[in-house]
PDB file of C-alpha atoms in Angstrom:
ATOM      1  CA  UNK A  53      -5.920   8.100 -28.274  1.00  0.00           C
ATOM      2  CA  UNK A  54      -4.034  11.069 -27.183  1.00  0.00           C
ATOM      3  CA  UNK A  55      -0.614  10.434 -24.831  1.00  0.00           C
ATOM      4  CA  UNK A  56      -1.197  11.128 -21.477  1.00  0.00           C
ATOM      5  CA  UNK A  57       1.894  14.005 -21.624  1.00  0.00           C
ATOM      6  CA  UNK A  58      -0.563  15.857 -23.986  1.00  0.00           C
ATOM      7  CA  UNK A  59      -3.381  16.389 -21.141  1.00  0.00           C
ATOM      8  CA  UNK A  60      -3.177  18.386 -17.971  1.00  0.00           C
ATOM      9  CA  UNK A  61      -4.068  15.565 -15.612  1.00  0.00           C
ATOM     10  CA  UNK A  62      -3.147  11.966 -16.036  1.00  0.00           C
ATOM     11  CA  UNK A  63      -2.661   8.905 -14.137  1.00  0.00           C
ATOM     12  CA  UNK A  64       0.717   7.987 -14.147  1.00  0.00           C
ATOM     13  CA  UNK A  65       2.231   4.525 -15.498  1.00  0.00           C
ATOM     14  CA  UNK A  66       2.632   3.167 -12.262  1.00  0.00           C
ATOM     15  CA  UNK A  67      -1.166   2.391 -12.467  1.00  0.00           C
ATOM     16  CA  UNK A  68      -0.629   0.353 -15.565  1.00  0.00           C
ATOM     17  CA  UNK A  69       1.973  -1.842 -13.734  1.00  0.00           C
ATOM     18  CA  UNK A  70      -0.374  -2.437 -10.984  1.00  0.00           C
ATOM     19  CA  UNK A  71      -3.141  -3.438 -13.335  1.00  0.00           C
ATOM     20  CA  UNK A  72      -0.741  -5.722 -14.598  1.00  0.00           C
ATOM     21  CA  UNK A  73      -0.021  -7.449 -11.286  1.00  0.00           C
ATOM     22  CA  UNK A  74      -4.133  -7.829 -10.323  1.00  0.00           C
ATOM     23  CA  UNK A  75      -4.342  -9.680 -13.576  1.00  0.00           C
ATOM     24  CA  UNK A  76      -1.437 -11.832 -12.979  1.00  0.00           C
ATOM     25  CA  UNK A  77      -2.513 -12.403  -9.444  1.00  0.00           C
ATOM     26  CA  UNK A  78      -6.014 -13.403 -10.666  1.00  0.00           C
ATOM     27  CA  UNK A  79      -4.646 -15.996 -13.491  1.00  0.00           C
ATOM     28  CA  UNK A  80      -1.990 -17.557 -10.431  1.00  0.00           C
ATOM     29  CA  UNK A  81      -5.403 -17.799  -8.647  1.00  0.00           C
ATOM     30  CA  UNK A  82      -7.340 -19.256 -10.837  1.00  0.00           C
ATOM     31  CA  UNK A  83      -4.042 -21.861 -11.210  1.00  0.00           C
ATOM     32  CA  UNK A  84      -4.547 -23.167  -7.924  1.00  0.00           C
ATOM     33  CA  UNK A  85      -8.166 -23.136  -8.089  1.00  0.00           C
ATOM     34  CA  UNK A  86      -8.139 -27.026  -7.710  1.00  0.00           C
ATOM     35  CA  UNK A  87      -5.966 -27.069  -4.450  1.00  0.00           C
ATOM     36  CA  UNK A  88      -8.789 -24.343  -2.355  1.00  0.00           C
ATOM     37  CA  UNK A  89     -11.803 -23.104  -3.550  1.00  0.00           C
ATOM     38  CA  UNK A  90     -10.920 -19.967  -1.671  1.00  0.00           C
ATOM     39  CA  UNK A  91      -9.018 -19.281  -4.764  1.00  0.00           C
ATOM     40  CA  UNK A  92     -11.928 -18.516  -7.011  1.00  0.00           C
ATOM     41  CA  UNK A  93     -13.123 -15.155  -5.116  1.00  0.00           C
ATOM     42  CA  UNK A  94      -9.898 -13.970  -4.708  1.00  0.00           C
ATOM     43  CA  UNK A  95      -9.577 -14.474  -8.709  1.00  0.00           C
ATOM     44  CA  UNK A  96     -12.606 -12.573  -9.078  1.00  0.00           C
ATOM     45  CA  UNK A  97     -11.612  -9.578  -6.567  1.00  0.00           C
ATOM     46  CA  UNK A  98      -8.263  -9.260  -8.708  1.00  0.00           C
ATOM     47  CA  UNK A  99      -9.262  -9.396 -11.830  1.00  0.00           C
ATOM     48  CA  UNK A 100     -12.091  -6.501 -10.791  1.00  0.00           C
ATOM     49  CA  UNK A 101      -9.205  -4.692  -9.472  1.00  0.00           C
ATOM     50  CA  UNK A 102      -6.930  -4.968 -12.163  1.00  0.00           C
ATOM     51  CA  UNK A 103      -9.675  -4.161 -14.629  1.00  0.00           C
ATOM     52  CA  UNK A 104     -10.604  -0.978 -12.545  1.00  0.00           C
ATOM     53  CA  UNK A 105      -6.916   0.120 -12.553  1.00  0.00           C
ATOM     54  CA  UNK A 106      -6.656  -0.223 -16.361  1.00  0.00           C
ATOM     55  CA  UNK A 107      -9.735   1.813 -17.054  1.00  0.00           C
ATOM     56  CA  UNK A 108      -8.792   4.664 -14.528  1.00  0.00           C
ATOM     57  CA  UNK A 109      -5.344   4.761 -16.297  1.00  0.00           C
ATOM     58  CA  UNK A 110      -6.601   5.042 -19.850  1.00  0.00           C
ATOM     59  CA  UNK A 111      -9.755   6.755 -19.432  1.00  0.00           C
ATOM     60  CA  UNK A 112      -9.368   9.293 -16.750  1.00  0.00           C
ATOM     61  CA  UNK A 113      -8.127  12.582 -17.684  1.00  0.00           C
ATOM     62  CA  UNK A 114      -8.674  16.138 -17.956  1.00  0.00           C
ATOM     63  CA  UNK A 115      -7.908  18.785 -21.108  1.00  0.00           C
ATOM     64  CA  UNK A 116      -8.031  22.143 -20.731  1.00  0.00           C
ATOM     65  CA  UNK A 117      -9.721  23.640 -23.273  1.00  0.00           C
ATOM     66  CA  UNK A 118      -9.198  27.281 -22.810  1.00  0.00           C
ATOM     67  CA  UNK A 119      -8.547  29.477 -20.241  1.00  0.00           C
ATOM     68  CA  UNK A 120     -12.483  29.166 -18.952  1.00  0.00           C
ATOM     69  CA  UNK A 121     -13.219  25.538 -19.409  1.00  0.00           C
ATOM     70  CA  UNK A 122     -12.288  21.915 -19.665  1.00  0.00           C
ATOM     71  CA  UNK A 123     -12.882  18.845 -20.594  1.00  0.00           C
ATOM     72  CA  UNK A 124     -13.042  15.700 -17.870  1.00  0.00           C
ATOM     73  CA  UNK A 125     -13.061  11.838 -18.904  1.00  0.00           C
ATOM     74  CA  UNK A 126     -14.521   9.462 -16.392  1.00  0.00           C
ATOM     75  CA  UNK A 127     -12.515   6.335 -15.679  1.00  0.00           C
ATOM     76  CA  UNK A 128     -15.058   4.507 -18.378  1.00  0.00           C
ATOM     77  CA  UNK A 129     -14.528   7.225 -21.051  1.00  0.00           C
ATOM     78  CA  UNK A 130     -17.536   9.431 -20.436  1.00  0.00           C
ATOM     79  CA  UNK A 131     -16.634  13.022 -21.468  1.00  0.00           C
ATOM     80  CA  UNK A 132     -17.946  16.081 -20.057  1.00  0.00           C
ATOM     81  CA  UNK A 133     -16.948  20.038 -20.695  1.00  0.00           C
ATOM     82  CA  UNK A 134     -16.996  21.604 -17.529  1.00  0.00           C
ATOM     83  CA  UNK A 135     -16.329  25.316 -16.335  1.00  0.00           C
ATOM     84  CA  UNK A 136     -13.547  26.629 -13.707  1.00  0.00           C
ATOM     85  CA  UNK A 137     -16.194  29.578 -12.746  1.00  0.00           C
ATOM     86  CA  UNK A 138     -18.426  26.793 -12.340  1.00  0.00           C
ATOM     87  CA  UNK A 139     -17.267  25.049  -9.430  1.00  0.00           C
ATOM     88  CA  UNK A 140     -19.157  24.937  -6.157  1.00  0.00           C
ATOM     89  CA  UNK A 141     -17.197  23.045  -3.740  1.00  0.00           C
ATOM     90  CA  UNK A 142     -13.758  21.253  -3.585  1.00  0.00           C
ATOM     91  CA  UNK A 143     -14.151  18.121  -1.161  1.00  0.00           C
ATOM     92  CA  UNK A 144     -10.812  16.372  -0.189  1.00  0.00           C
ATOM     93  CA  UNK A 145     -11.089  13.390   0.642  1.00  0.00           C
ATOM     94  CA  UNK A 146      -8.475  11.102   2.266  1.00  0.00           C
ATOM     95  CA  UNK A 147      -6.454   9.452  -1.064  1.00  0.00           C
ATOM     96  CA  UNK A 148      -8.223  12.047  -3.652  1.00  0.00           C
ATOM     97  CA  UNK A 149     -10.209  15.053  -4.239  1.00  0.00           C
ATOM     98  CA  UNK A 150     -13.927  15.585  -5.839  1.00  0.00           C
ATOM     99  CA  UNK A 151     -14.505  18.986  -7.722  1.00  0.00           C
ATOM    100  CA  UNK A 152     -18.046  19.346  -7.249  1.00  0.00           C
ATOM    101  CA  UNK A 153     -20.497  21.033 -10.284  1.00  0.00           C
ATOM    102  CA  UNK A 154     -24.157  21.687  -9.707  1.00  0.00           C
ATOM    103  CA  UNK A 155     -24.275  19.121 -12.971  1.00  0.00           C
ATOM    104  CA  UNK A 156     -21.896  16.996 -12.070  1.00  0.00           C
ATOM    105  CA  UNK A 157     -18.078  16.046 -10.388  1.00  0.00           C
ATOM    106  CA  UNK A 158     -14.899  15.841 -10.914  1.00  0.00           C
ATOM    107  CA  UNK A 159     -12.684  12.996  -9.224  1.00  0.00           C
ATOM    108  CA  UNK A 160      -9.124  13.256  -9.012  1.00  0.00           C
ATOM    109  CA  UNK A 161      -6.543  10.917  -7.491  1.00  0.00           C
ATOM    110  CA  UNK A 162      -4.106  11.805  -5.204  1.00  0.00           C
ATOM    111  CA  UNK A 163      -1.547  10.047  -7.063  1.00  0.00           C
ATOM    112  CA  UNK A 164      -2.868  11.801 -10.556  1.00  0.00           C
ATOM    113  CA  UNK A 165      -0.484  13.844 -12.465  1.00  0.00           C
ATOM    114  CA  UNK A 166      -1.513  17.355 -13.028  1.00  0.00           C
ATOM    115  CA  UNK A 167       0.062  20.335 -15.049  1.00  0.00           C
ATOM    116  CA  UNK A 168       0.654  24.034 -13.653  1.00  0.00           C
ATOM    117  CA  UNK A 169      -1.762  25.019 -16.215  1.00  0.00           C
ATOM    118  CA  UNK A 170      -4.699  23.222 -15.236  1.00  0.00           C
ATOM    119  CA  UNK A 171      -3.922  24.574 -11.570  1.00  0.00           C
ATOM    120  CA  UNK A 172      -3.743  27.845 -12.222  1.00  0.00           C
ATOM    121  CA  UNK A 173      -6.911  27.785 -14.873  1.00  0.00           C
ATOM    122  CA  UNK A 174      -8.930  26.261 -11.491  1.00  0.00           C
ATOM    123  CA  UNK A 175      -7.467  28.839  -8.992  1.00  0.00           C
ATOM    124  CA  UNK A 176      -8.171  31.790 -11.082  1.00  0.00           C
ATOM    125  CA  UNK A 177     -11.731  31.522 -11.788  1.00  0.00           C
ATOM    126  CA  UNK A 178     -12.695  29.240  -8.858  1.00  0.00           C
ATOM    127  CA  UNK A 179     -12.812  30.942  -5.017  1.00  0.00           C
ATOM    128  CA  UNK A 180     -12.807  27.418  -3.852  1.00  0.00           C
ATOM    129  CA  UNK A 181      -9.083  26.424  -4.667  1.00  0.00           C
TER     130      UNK A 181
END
């Protein structure tokens, strides 16, 4: 696996640390399962959480290939080469934004951490940046 400096957008460590917390949160949960059975769907909504945290921090990311295309991993490691001249609408949504591909999207965290050369790859060849 490549470090996350080495790609021009990343989610940043902070993510990790949260992921962290979920899973402690579901094992304190599961702990003091025998004093409320309340406890066991909160374990399960952690745990979910905390799984869906780690995946998004070590799967999502994008690589610039060259100055035309690059290549997008989906938060469970699904890889896809996509083109700037390609995209067809940018949809912002409140906490992140969707580039949007007659084939396919991009989604990208608010919070993500992205590099001036994957900005200025998009607004070049893209009229919707």
């Amino acid at each position: 696996m490549k470090k996350h400096s080495e790609k021009d957008m990343y989610l940043p460590a902070w993510l990790l640390g949260l992921a962290v917390i979920f899973f402690a949160a579901a094992v304190l949960c599961v702990i003091f399962i025998h004093d409320r059975l309340l406890m066991i769907p909160c374990a399960v909504i952690c745990a979910l959480v905390g799984i869906a945290a780690a995946l998004c921090w070590n799967n999502q990311w994008i690589k610039v290939i060259n100055e035309e295309e690059f290549v997008y991993s989906s938060m469970f490691g699904r890889k896809t080469t996509y083109r700037f001249a390609d995209i067809v609408e940018v949809k912002k949504n409140a906490d992140s934004q969707d580039l949007i591909f007659s084939d396919g999207k991009v989604h990208i965290e608010s919070c993500a951490v992205i590099s001036a050369n994957l900005i200025n790859s998009a607004r070049k060849y893209s009229k919707y940046l």
